[in-house]
Coordinates of C-alpha atoms in Angstrom, one line a residue:
Chain A
X20 CA -33.5 -4.6 20.0
X21 CA -30.2 -6.2 21.1
X22 CA -27.9 -6.7 18.1
X23 CA -26.7 -10.2 17.3
X24 CA -23.0 -10.8 18.0
X25 CA -21.0 -12.2 15.2
X26 CA -17.6 -12.5 16.7
X27 CA -16.6 -12.1 20.3
X28 CA -13.2 -12.1 21.9
X29 CA -13.1 -12.6 25.7
X30 CA -9.9 -11.6 27.4
X31 CA -7.8 -13.0 24.6
X32 CA -4.0 -13.1 24.9
X33 CA -1.9 -14.6 22.1
X34 CA 1.8 -15.4 22.1
X35 CA 3.4 -16.7 18.8
X36 CA 5.1 -20.0 19.2
X37 CA 8.8 -19.3 20.0
X38 CA 7.7 -15.9 21.4
X39 CA 8.9 -13.6 18.7
X40 CA 5.9 -11.7 17.5
X41 CA 6.9 -9.7 14.5
X42 CA 10.3 -8.1 14.9
X43 CA 10.5 -7.4 18.6
X44 CA 12.5 -10.5 19.2
X45 CA 11.2 -10.8 22.7
X46 CA 8.5 -13.1 24.0
X47 CA 5.9 -10.4 24.4
X48 CA 2.3 -11.4 23.5
X49 CA 1.0 -10.2 20.1
X50 CA -2.4 -9.7 21.8
X51 CA -2.9 -8.9 25.4
X52 CA -6.3 -9.2 27.2
X53 CA -8.3 -8.2 24.2
X54 CA -12.1 -8.2 24.8
X55 CA -14.4 -7.0 22.0
X56 CA -17.6 -7.9 20.1
X57 CA -18.4 -7.5 16.4
X58 CA -22.2 -7.1 15.8
X59 CA -24.2 -8.2 12.8
X60 CA -24.4 -5.7 10.0
X61 CA -21.7 -3.3 11.3
X62 CA -18.6 -2.2 9.6
X63 CA -15.7 -2.0 12.0
X64 CA -12.3 -0.5 11.2
X65 CA -9.4 -2.1 13.0
X66 CA -6.6 0.4 13.1
X67 CA -3.0 0.3 14.3
X68 CA 0.6 0.6 13.2
X69 CA 2.7 -2.2 11.8
X70 CA 3.2 -4.7 14.6
X71 CA 0.2 -3.5 16.7
X72 CA -1.5 -7.0 16.5
X73 CA -4.2 -6.2 14.1
X74 CA -3.4 -9.0 11.7
X75 CA -3.1 -11.4 14.6
X76 CA -6.5 -10.3 15.8
X77 CA -8.0 -10.8 12.4
X78 CA -6.7 -14.4 12.2
X79 CA -8.5 -15.2 15.4
X80 CA -11.9 -14.2 13.8
X81 CA -11.9 -17.3 11.5
X82 CA -9.9 -19.7 13.7
X83 CA -6.6 -19.4 11.8
X84 CA -5.2 -18.7 15.2
X85 CA -6.7 -19.7 18.5
X86 CA -6.1 -17.7 21.7
X87 CA -3.2 -18.7 24.0
X88 CA -5.6 -17.6 26.9
X89 CA -9.2 -16.5 26.8
X90 CA -11.8 -17.4 24.2
X91 CA -12.8 -16.4 20.7
X92 CA -16.4 -17.1 19.7
X93 CA -18.0 -16.9 16.3
X94 CA -21.8 -17.0 16.5
X95 CA -21.3 -18.6 19.9
X96 CA -19.0 -21.3 18.6
X97 CA -15.6 -21.5 20.2
X98 CA -12.7 -21.4 17.7
X99 CA -10.8 -23.7 20.0
X100 CA -13.0 -26.6 19.1
X101 CA -11.8 -28.5 16.1
X102 CA -15.3 -29.4 14.9
X103 CA -16.4 -25.8 14.9
X104 CA -13.7 -24.7 12.4
X105 CA -15.6 -25.6 9.2
X106 CA -18.9 -23.8 10.2
X107 CA -16.8 -20.8 11.4
X108 CA -15.0 -20.5 8.1
X109 CA -18.3 -20.7 6.3
X110 CA -19.4 -17.7 8.4
X111 CA -16.2 -15.5 8.3
X112 CA -14.3 -15.1 5.0
X113 CA -10.8 -13.6 5.0
X114 CA -9.0 -11.5 2.5
X115 CA -5.3 -11.2 3.3
X116 CA -2.8 -8.4 2.8
X117 CA -1.0 -9.9 -0.2
X118 CA -3.2 -11.1 -3.0
X119 CA -0.2 -12.9 -4.6
X120 CA -0.3 -15.5 -1.8
X121 CA -4.0 -16.1 -2.1
X122 CA -4.5 -16.8 -5.8
X123 CA -4.7 -20.5 -6.4
X124 CA -6.5 -20.8 -9.7
X125 CA -4.9 -20.4 -13.1
X126 CA -8.0 -18.7 -14.6
X127 CA -9.8 -15.8 -13.0
X128 CA -13.2 -17.5 -12.6
X129 CA -11.6 -20.8 -11.4
X130 CA -9.8 -18.9 -8.7
X131 CA -13.0 -17.2 -7.6
X132 CA -14.8 -20.6 -7.5
X133 CA -12.2 -22.2 -5.2
X134 CA -13.9 -21.2 -1.9
X135 CA -17.5 -22.3 -2.8
X136 CA -16.1 -25.6 -4.3
X137 CA -14.5 -26.3 -1.0
X138 CA -17.7 -25.6 0.8
X139 CA -19.5 -28.2 -1.3
X140 CA -21.8 -25.7 -3.1
X141 CA -23.6 -27.3 -6.1
X142 CA -21.9 -26.4 -9.5
X143 CA -24.9 -24.4 -10.8
X144 CA -24.9 -22.2 -7.8
X145 CA -21.1 -21.8 -7.9
X146 CA -21.4 -20.4 -11.4
X147 CA -24.0 -17.9 -10.3
X148 CA -22.0 -16.9 -7.2
X149 CA -18.8 -16.5 -9.1
X150 CA -20.5 -14.3 -11.7
X151 CA -22.0 -12.0 -9.0
X152 CA -18.7 -11.9 -7.1
X153 CA -16.7 -11.0 -10.1
X154 CA -19.2 -8.4 -11.1
X155 CA -19.1 -6.8 -7.7
X156 CA -15.3 -6.8 -7.8
X157 CA -15.3 -5.3 -11.4
X158 CA -13.6 -8.4 -12.9
X159 CA -16.4 -9.9 -15.0
X160 CA -14.7 -8.9 -18.3
X161 CA -11.5 -10.7 -17.2
X162 CA -13.2 -13.9 -16.1
X163 CA -11.5 -16.1 -18.7
X164 CA -8.1 -14.5 -18.3
X165 CA -5.1 -16.4 -16.8
X166 CA -4.6 -15.0 -13.3
X167 CA -0.9 -14.2 -13.9
X168 CA -2.0 -11.5 -16.5
X169 CA -3.8 -9.5 -13.8
X170 CA -2.2 -6.4 -12.3
X171 CA -1.5 -6.2 -8.6
X172 CA -4.7 -4.3 -8.0
X173 CA -6.8 -6.7 -10.1
X174 CA -5.3 -9.6 -8.1
X175 CA -6.4 -8.0 -4.9
X176 CA -9.9 -7.5 -6.2
X177 CA -9.9 -11.2 -7.3
X178 CA -9.0 -12.1 -3.7
X179 CA -12.0 -10.1 -2.6
X180 CA -14.2 -11.8 -5.2
X181 CA -13.0 -15.2 -4.0
X182 CA -14.2 -14.3 -0.5
X183 CA -17.5 -12.9 -1.7
X184 CA -18.2 -16.1 -3.7
X185 CA -18.2 -17.9 -0.3
X186 CA -21.3 -15.9 0.5
X187 CA -20.5 -15.6 4.2
X188 CA -22.3 -13.2 6.5
X189 CA -19.0 -11.7 7.7
X190 CA -16.0 -10.5 5.7
X191 CA -12.6 -9.8 7.3
X192 CA -10.1 -7.9 5.2
X193 CA -6.5 -7.4 6.3
X194 CA -5.2 -4.3 4.6
X195 CA -7.0 -5.0 1.4
X196 CA -6.0 -1.6 -0.1
X197 CA -2.3 -1.8 0.6
X198 CA -1.3 -2.6 -2.9
X199 CA -4.0 -0.7 -4.8
X200 CA -3.5 2.7 -6.5
X201 CA -5.8 5.5 -5.2
X202 CA -8.5 4.7 -7.9
X203 CA -8.3 1.0 -7.1
X204 CA -8.6 1.9 -3.5
X205 CA -11.7 4.1 -4.1
X206 CA -13.2 1.3 -6.2
X207 CA -12.7 -1.3 -3.5
X208 CA -14.1 1.0 -0.8
X209 CA -17.1 1.5 -3.0
X210 CA -17.6 -2.3 -3.2
X211 CA -17.3 -2.5 0.6
X212 CA -19.8 0.3 1.1
X213 CA -22.3 -1.5 -1.1
X214 CA -21.7 -4.8 0.8
X215 CA -22.2 -2.9 4.0
X216 CA -25.5 -1.4 2.8
X217 CA -26.6 -4.9 1.8
X218 CA -26.2 -6.0 5.4
X219 CA -22.8 -7.8 5.4
X220 CA -20.7 -7.6 8.6
X221 CA -17.3 -6.2 7.7
X222 CA -14.1 -5.9 9.6
X223 CA -11.5 -4.0 7.7
X224 CA -8.0 -3.5 8.8
X225 CA -6.1 -0.5 7.8
X226 CA -3.6 2.1 8.9
X227 CA -5.1 4.8 6.7
X228 CA -7.5 6.9 8.6
X229 CA -9.0 8.4 5.4
X230 CA -10.4 4.9 4.6
X231 CA -12.7 4.6 7.6
X232 CA -15.1 7.5 6.9
X233 CA -17.9 5.1 6.0
X234 CA -17.3 2.7 9.0
X235 CA -19.6 2.6 12.0
X236 CA -17.0 2.0 14.6
X237 CA -13.2 2.1 15.0
X238 CA -11.0 0.0 17.2
X239 CA -7.4 1.1 17.6
X240 CA -4.8 -1.5 18.6
X241 CA -1.5 -0.5 20.1
X242 CA 1.1 -3.0 21.2
X243 CA -1.4 -5.8 21.3
X244 CA -4.0 -4.0 23.4
X245 CA -7.1 -2.1 22.6
X246 CA -6.1 1.5 23.0
X247 CA -9.3 3.2 21.9
X248 CA -12.8 2.2 20.7
X249 CA -15.6 4.4 19.5
X250 CA -17.5 5.9 16.6
X251 CA -15.6 7.3 13.6
X252 CA -16.8 10.8 14.1
X253 CA -15.7 10.7 17.8
X254 CA -12.3 9.5 16.6
X255 CA -11.8 12.4 14.3
X256 CA -12.9 14.9 17.0
X257 CA -10.8 13.4 19.7
X258 CA -7.4 14.5 20.9
X259 CA -5.8 11.1 20.8
X260 CA -2.1 10.4 20.6
X261 CA -2.4 9.3 16.9
X262 CA 1.3 9.8 16.3
X263 CA 2.3 7.5 19.1
X264 CA -0.1 4.8 17.7
X265 CA 1.5 5.1 14.3
X266 CA -1.6 6.6 12.7
X267 CA -1.5 9.6 10.5
X268 CA -4.2 12.2 10.4
X269 CA -5.0 12.8 6.7
X270 CA -4.3 16.4 5.6
X271 CA -8.0 17.0 4.9
X272 CA -8.9 15.9 8.4
X273 CA -6.1 18.1 9.9
X274 CA -7.6 21.1 8.0
X275 CA -11.1 20.2 9.2
X276 CA -9.9 19.9 12.8
X277 CA -8.0 23.1 12.6
X278 CA -11.0 25.1 11.2
X279 CA -13.2 23.5 13.8
X280 CA -10.9 24.5 16.6
X281 CA -11.1 28.1 15.4
X282 CA -14.8 28.0 15.6
X283 CA -15.4 28.1 11.9
X284 CA -18.3 26.2 10.4
X285 CA -17.3 22.7 9.2
X286 CA -19.3 19.8 7.7
X287 CA -20.0 16.9 10.0
X288 CA -17.7 14.6 8.0
X289 CA -14.5 15.9 6.3
X290 CA -15.0 15.0 2.6
X291 CA -13.7 17.1 -0.2
X292 CA -17.2 18.1 -1.5
X293 CA -18.6 18.9 1.9
X294 CA -15.5 21.0 2.8
X295 CA -15.7 22.9 -0.5
X296 CA -19.4 23.7 0.3
X297 CA -18.6 24.8 3.8
X298 CA -15.7 27.0 2.7
X299 CA -17.8 28.7 0.0
X300 CA -20.5 29.7 2.3
Chain B
X13 CA 25.7 12.7 -15.3
X14 CA 22.2 11.6 -15.9
X15 CA 19.9 8.9 -17.0
X16 CA 18.5 9.6 -20.5
X17 CA 15.6 7.7 -21.9
X18 CA 14.5 8.4 -25.4
X19 CA 11.7 6.8 -27.4
X20 CA 11.5 3.7 -25.1
X21 CA 8.9 1.2 -26.0
X22 CA 8.2 -2.3 -24.6
X23 CA 5.8 -5.0 -25.6
X24 CA 5.1 -8.1 -23.5
X25 CA 4.4 -11.3 -25.4
X26 CA 4.7 -9.8 -28.8
X27 CA 2.9 -11.6 -31.6
X28 CA 0.7 -13.6 -29.2
X29 CA -2.9 -13.1 -28.1
X30 CA -1.5 -11.7 -24.8
X31 CA 0.4 -9.0 -26.6
X32 CA 0.5 -5.9 -24.4
X33 CA 2.1 -2.6 -25.2
X34 CA 3.4 -1.7 -21.7
X35 CA 5.5 1.3 -22.8
X36 CA 5.3 3.5 -25.9
X37 CA 7.7 6.3 -26.9
X38 CA 8.8 7.3 -23.4
X39 CA 11.5 10.0 -23.2
X40 CA 12.8 11.9 -20.2
X41 CA 16.0 13.0 -18.6
X42 CA 16.8 12.3 -15.0
X43 CA 19.9 14.2 -13.8
X44 CA 22.1 12.6 -11.1
X45 CA 21.4 13.8 -7.5
X46 CA 17.8 14.8 -8.2
X47 CA 14.5 13.2 -7.2
X48 CA 12.4 12.0 -10.1
X49 CA 9.0 10.4 -9.6
X50 CA 7.1 8.2 -12.0
X51 CA 3.4 8.1 -11.2
X52 CA 0.5 6.3 -12.9
X53 CA -2.4 4.0 -12.2
X54 CA -2.0 0.2 -11.8
X55 CA -0.9 -1.2 -15.1
X56 CA 0.3 2.1 -16.5
X57 CA 3.8 0.7 -17.2
X58 CA 5.6 2.1 -14.1
X59 CA 7.3 -1.1 -13.1
X60 CA 8.2 -2.0 -16.6
X61 CA 10.0 1.3 -16.9
X62 CA 11.8 0.8 -13.6
X63 CA 13.1 -2.6 -14.7
X64 CA 14.6 -1.1 -17.8
X65 CA 16.8 1.3 -15.9
X66 CA 19.2 -1.3 -14.7
X67 CA 18.9 -3.7 -17.6
X68 CA 16.6 -6.3 -16.2
X69 CA 14.5 -5.6 -19.2
X70 CA 16.3 -4.3 -22.3
X71 CA 14.8 -1.8 -24.7
X72 CA 12.8 -3.2 -27.6
X73 CA 12.5 0.3 -29.0
X74 CA 14.4 3.4 -28.2
X75 CA 17.5 3.9 -26.1
X76 CA 18.6 4.3 -22.5
X77 CA 21.9 5.8 -21.4
X78 CA 23.1 5.7 -17.8
X79 CA 25.8 8.2 -17.4
X80 CA 26.7 7.7 -21.0
X81 CA 26.5 3.8 -20.8
X82 CA 23.9 2.3 -23.1
X83 CA 21.5 -0.3 -21.7
X84 CA 21.3 -2.9 -24.5
X85 CA 21.7 -6.5 -25.1
X86 CA 25.2 -7.8 -24.8
X87 CA 26.5 -4.4 -23.8
X88 CA 29.8 -4.8 -22.0
X89 CA 28.6 -2.1 -19.7
X90 CA 25.6 -4.0 -18.2
X91 CA 27.6 -5.0 -15.2
X92 CA 28.6 -1.4 -14.5
X93 CA 25.1 -0.2 -15.1
X94 CA 23.7 -2.7 -12.6
X95 CA 26.2 -1.4 -10.0
X96 CA 25.4 2.2 -10.8
X97 CA 21.6 1.7 -10.6
X98 CA 20.3 0.0 -7.6
X99 CA 16.8 -1.4 -8.1
X100 CA 14.5 -2.0 -5.1
X101 CA 11.6 -4.1 -6.2
X102 CA 8.0 -3.9 -5.0
X103 CA 7.8 -5.8 -1.7
X104 CA 11.6 -6.2 -1.6
X105 CA 11.4 -8.2 1.6
X106 CA 10.1 -11.1 -0.4
X107 CA 13.6 -11.4 -1.9
X108 CA 15.4 -11.7 1.5
X109 CA 17.2 -15.0 1.6
X110 CA 20.4 -15.0 3.6
X111 CA 20.8 -16.5 7.1
X112 CA 21.6 -13.2 8.7
X113 CA 20.9 -9.6 7.9
X114 CA 24.7 -9.0 7.8
X115 CA 25.1 -11.7 5.1
X116 CA 22.1 -10.2 3.2
X117 CA 23.8 -6.8 3.1
X118 CA 27.2 -8.4 2.2
X119 CA 25.9 -10.4 -0.7
X120 CA 25.9 -7.8 -3.4
X121 CA 29.4 -6.2 -2.6
X122 CA 30.9 -9.7 -2.5
X123 CA 29.4 -10.4 -5.9
X124 CA 31.0 -7.2 -7.2
X125 CA 34.3 -8.5 -5.9
X126 CA 34.8 -6.0 -3.1
X127 CA 37.8 -7.1 -1.0
X128 CA 36.6 -9.1 2.0
X129 CA 38.2 -6.7 4.5
X130 CA 36.0 -3.9 3.2
X131 CA 32.8 -5.8 3.5
X132 CA 32.1 -5.2 7.2
X133 CA 32.5 -1.5 6.6
X134 CA 30.1 -1.5 3.7
X135 CA 27.6 -3.5 5.7
X136 CA 27.8 -1.2 8.7
X137 CA 27.5 1.9 6.6
X138 CA 24.5 0.6 4.6
X139 CA 22.7 -0.5 7.8
X140 CA 23.4 3.0 9.3
X141 CA 22.1 4.7 6.2
X142 CA 18.7 3.1 6.6
X143 CA 18.7 3.4 10.3
X144 CA 18.8 -0.4 11.0
X145 CA 19.8 -1.1 14.5
X146 CA 23.2 -2.8 14.8
X147 CA 21.6 -5.5 16.9
X148 CA 19.6 -6.6 13.8
X149 CA 22.7 -7.5 11.8
X150 CA 23.2 -10.9 13.5
X151 CA 19.6 -11.9 13.3
X152 CA 17.7 -13.7 10.6
X153 CA 16.0 -11.2 8.2
X154 CA 12.9 -13.3 8.5
X155 CA 12.5 -12.4 12.2
X156 CA 12.4 -8.6 11.5
X157 CA 9.2 -6.6 11.5
X158 CA 7.7 -5.5 8.2
X159 CA 9.3 -2.0 8.4
X160 CA 12.7 -3.4 9.3
X161 CA 12.6 -6.0 6.5
X162 CA 11.9 -3.2 4.0
X163 CA 14.9 -1.3 5.4
X164 CA 17.2 -4.4 5.3
X165 CA 16.2 -4.9 1.7
X166 CA 17.0 -1.3 0.8
X167 CA 20.3 -1.5 2.7
X168 CA 21.2 -4.6 0.7
X169 CA 21.1 -2.5 -2.4
X170 CA 22.8 0.5 -0.8
X171 CA 25.8 -1.7 0.1
X172 CA 26.8 -1.7 -3.6
X173 CA 27.2 2.1 -3.4
X174 CA 24.8 2.8 -6.3
X175 CA 24.7 6.3 -7.9
X176 CA 21.0 6.0 -8.6
X177 CA 18.4 4.3 -6.5
X178 CA 15.2 3.1 -8.3
X179 CA 12.4 2.1 -6.0
X180 CA 9.2 0.5 -7.1
X181 CA 6.4 1.4 -4.7
X182 CA 8.6 1.3 -1.7
X183 CA 5.9 2.6 0.7
X184 CA 3.2 0.0 -0.2
X185 CA 2.0 -1.8 2.9
X186 CA 3.9 0.4 5.4
X187 CA 2.2 2.3 8.1
X188 CA 2.3 6.1 8.1
X189 CA 5.2 6.2 10.6
X190 CA 7.4 3.8 8.5
X191 CA 6.3 5.6 5.3
X192 CA 7.5 9.0 6.7
X193 CA 10.7 7.4 7.9
X194 CA 11.4 6.0 4.5
X195 CA 10.6 9.3 2.8
X196 CA 13.0 11.0 5.2
X197 CA 15.7 8.3 4.4
X198 CA 15.3 8.8 0.7
X199 CA 15.5 12.6 1.0
X200 CA 18.7 12.2 3.0
X201 CA 20.2 10.0 0.3
X202 CA 19.3 12.6 -2.3
X203 CA 21.0 15.3 -0.2
X204 CA 24.2 13.1 -0.2
X205 CA 24.1 13.2 -4.0
X206 CA 22.2 10.0 -4.9
X207 CA 19.6 10.2 -7.7
X208 CA 16.3 8.9 -6.4
X209 CA 13.7 7.5 -8.9
X210 CA 10.5 6.8 -7.1
X211 CA 7.8 4.7 -8.8
X212 CA 4.6 5.3 -7.0
X213 CA 0.9 5.8 -7.2
X214 CA 1.0 8.1 -4.2
X215 CA 0.7 11.4 -5.9
X216 CA 0.9 13.1 -2.6
X217 CA 4.5 11.9 -1.8
X218 CA 5.5 12.6 -5.5
X219 CA 4.3 16.2 -5.3
X220 CA 5.9 16.9 -2.0
X221 CA 9.3 15.3 -2.7
X222 CA 10.1 15.4 -6.4
X223 CA 12.2 17.8 -8.6
X224 CA 10.3 16.4 -11.6
X225 CA 7.4 14.0 -12.1
X226 CA 6.6 11.8 -15.1
X227 CA 3.0 10.8 -15.4
X228 CA 2.2 7.6 -17.3
X229 CA -1.1 6.5 -18.6
X230 CA -1.5 3.2 -20.5
X231 CA 2.2 3.1 -21.1
X232 CA 2.4 6.6 -22.6
X233 CA 3.8 9.8 -21.2
X234 CA 1.1 12.2 -20.2
X235 CA 3.2 15.0 -18.8
X236 CA 6.8 15.3 -17.4
X237 CA 7.4 18.5 -15.4
X238 CA 7.8 20.1 -12.0
X239 CA 5.3 19.2 -9.3
X240 CA 3.3 22.5 -9.5
X241 CA 3.1 22.2 -13.3
X242 CA 2.1 18.5 -13.1
X243 CA -0.7 19.3 -10.6
X244 CA -2.0 22.0 -12.9
X245 CA -1.9 19.7 -15.9
X246 CA -3.7 16.9 -14.0
X247 CA -6.4 19.2 -12.9
X248 CA -7.2 20.2 -16.5
X249 CA -6.4 16.8 -18.0
X250 CA -7.4 14.2 -15.5
X251 CA -5.7 10.8 -15.9
X252 CA -8.0 7.9 -15.3
X253 CA -7.0 6.0 -12.2
X254 CA -4.9 8.8 -10.8
X255 CA -6.6 10.9 -8.3
X256 CA -5.6 14.3 -7.1
X257 CA -4.7 14.3 -3.4
X258 CA -7.7 15.4 -1.3
X259 CA -6.3 18.8 -0.5
X260 CA -5.3 19.4 -4.2
X261 CA -8.9 18.4 -5.2
X262 CA -10.3 20.8 -2.6
X263 CA -8.1 23.7 -3.8
X264 CA -9.2 22.9 -7.4
X265 CA -12.9 22.8 -6.3
X266 CA -12.6 26.1 -4.5
X267 CA -10.9 27.8 -7.5
X268 CA -13.7 26.6 -9.8
X269 CA -16.1 28.3 -7.5
X270 CA -14.2 31.6 -7.9
X271 CA -12.3 31.5 -4.6
X272 CA -8.8 33.1 -4.8
X273 CA -6.7 30.1 -3.5
X274 CA -3.6 28.6 -5.0
X275 CA -3.7 25.2 -6.6
X276 CA -1.8 23.3 -3.9
X277 CA -1.3 20.1 -1.9
X278 CA -0.8 22.0 1.4
X279 CA -3.9 22.9 3.3
X280 CA -2.1 25.7 5.2
X281 CA -1.8 27.6 1.9
X282 CA -5.6 27.3 1.3
X283 CA -6.2 28.5 4.8
X284 CA -4.0 31.5 4.6
X285 CA -5.5 32.5 1.2
X286 CA -9.0 32.3 2.6
X287 CA -8.5 33.7 6.1
X288 CA -5.2 35.4 6.0
X289 CA -2.2 34.0 7.9
X290 CA -3.0 34.1 11.6
X291 CA -0.9 32.0 13.9

């Protein structure tokens, strides 16, 4: 059965007004001839170094940016058309890098309710949605707290809860774990795994290869172009110029690759538990 | 020469419903020219501790001495202390404000009253220390890339010639390349004699780089020791919210199953213990 396409980029090139994309200072495009599709229910990891264009690409997926050339379609609707913007943003919710810039409410539950309020969701349903979203994000106990009392990690989870409360089929997260400690990171990844299992389409941006073990597909951006695309296991097995792309092979994956290259038995996916089992055989 | 913290305690919003004990009875010694890391989960008190070291926050309980100068209210030494201890905040690029990178780097030394003819030298030296291209100096700091902004923000602290550099999560949000570059930069500064105090939740970096590590949990000191000893302690006394790096967790799991491998954060050590050192 053909999978339904959620977002589609057709030969998209994007140049920031004034030309300076990031720090390069020259008028080079932030995205160059990017063509890709995101399918319903899949979890795609968008990888690349700082300045590779991954945030720029993410902003195309809910019409925050429109292509300089080419087209971006969300469920077939062009992001270029002003009248499509509202339906598109009710389809694709965004979580940005810095939660400090996303919190608008003074109280946790008010902040999480901001999105559905703007969507015109009936009050009773907002209350329900907010409760579910805060529970998923592990913030239910803090629902009555002022947002300024949250720690950085909690603020980030609140930003995720705000996006979840919008109940969109697709969630785009721009480095959602950047400010979290390892436990907070693991917690957020667990939330995403559950959402993925429940059928949500997820695009998560990261430069940490260890965070993509549960993803279906990985897309690597380098200097605004798609440098590689494939399954996550293919990515770990491949001999790609990770360094050149600003990606770091996690130590555990290096160990796994090294053992594999020597013909020793290794688990299909390099997790701590699976590696321990394999090494104890 | 060292930073000595004894019995430090700090409470936010004392006497209100929001009262939070951010730090309780923290003591440690951080000798000049060494690398000292403070690790802990989100909300463990790491940033609160960092802000005490140059007097942004003043001790409510306990004492802090910076090379013998006490950090306390109305201390005549506060100015000296703030020159000696450079503090790089989390997301320091959010504090960039000047029109050019060069002005940004010149701001602190001008405030300290450094003679104007010495300023360009200070600026150039600080830019060189962090590896900022000279071409960047005339540009607006807001047009730099994320990694470059971070460097500019650190350089703007280095231009005051601090003896100690305190950095609050300096690698947050950087890609692996920039992260390694920054770690290299800090280790270079340490070699030149600067004391580096790194606040981080990245236990991996702390284990690899530090002379000593202080582990905080809920504002209390869990352990303060060498990396190897801290790793050993964390394995037997896990701190909630602080995970062992994957390789350390793997080595611990193998040891529990009776394998003769060292407790380590380096996979090559596990490999040579299991299979002998080929290669």
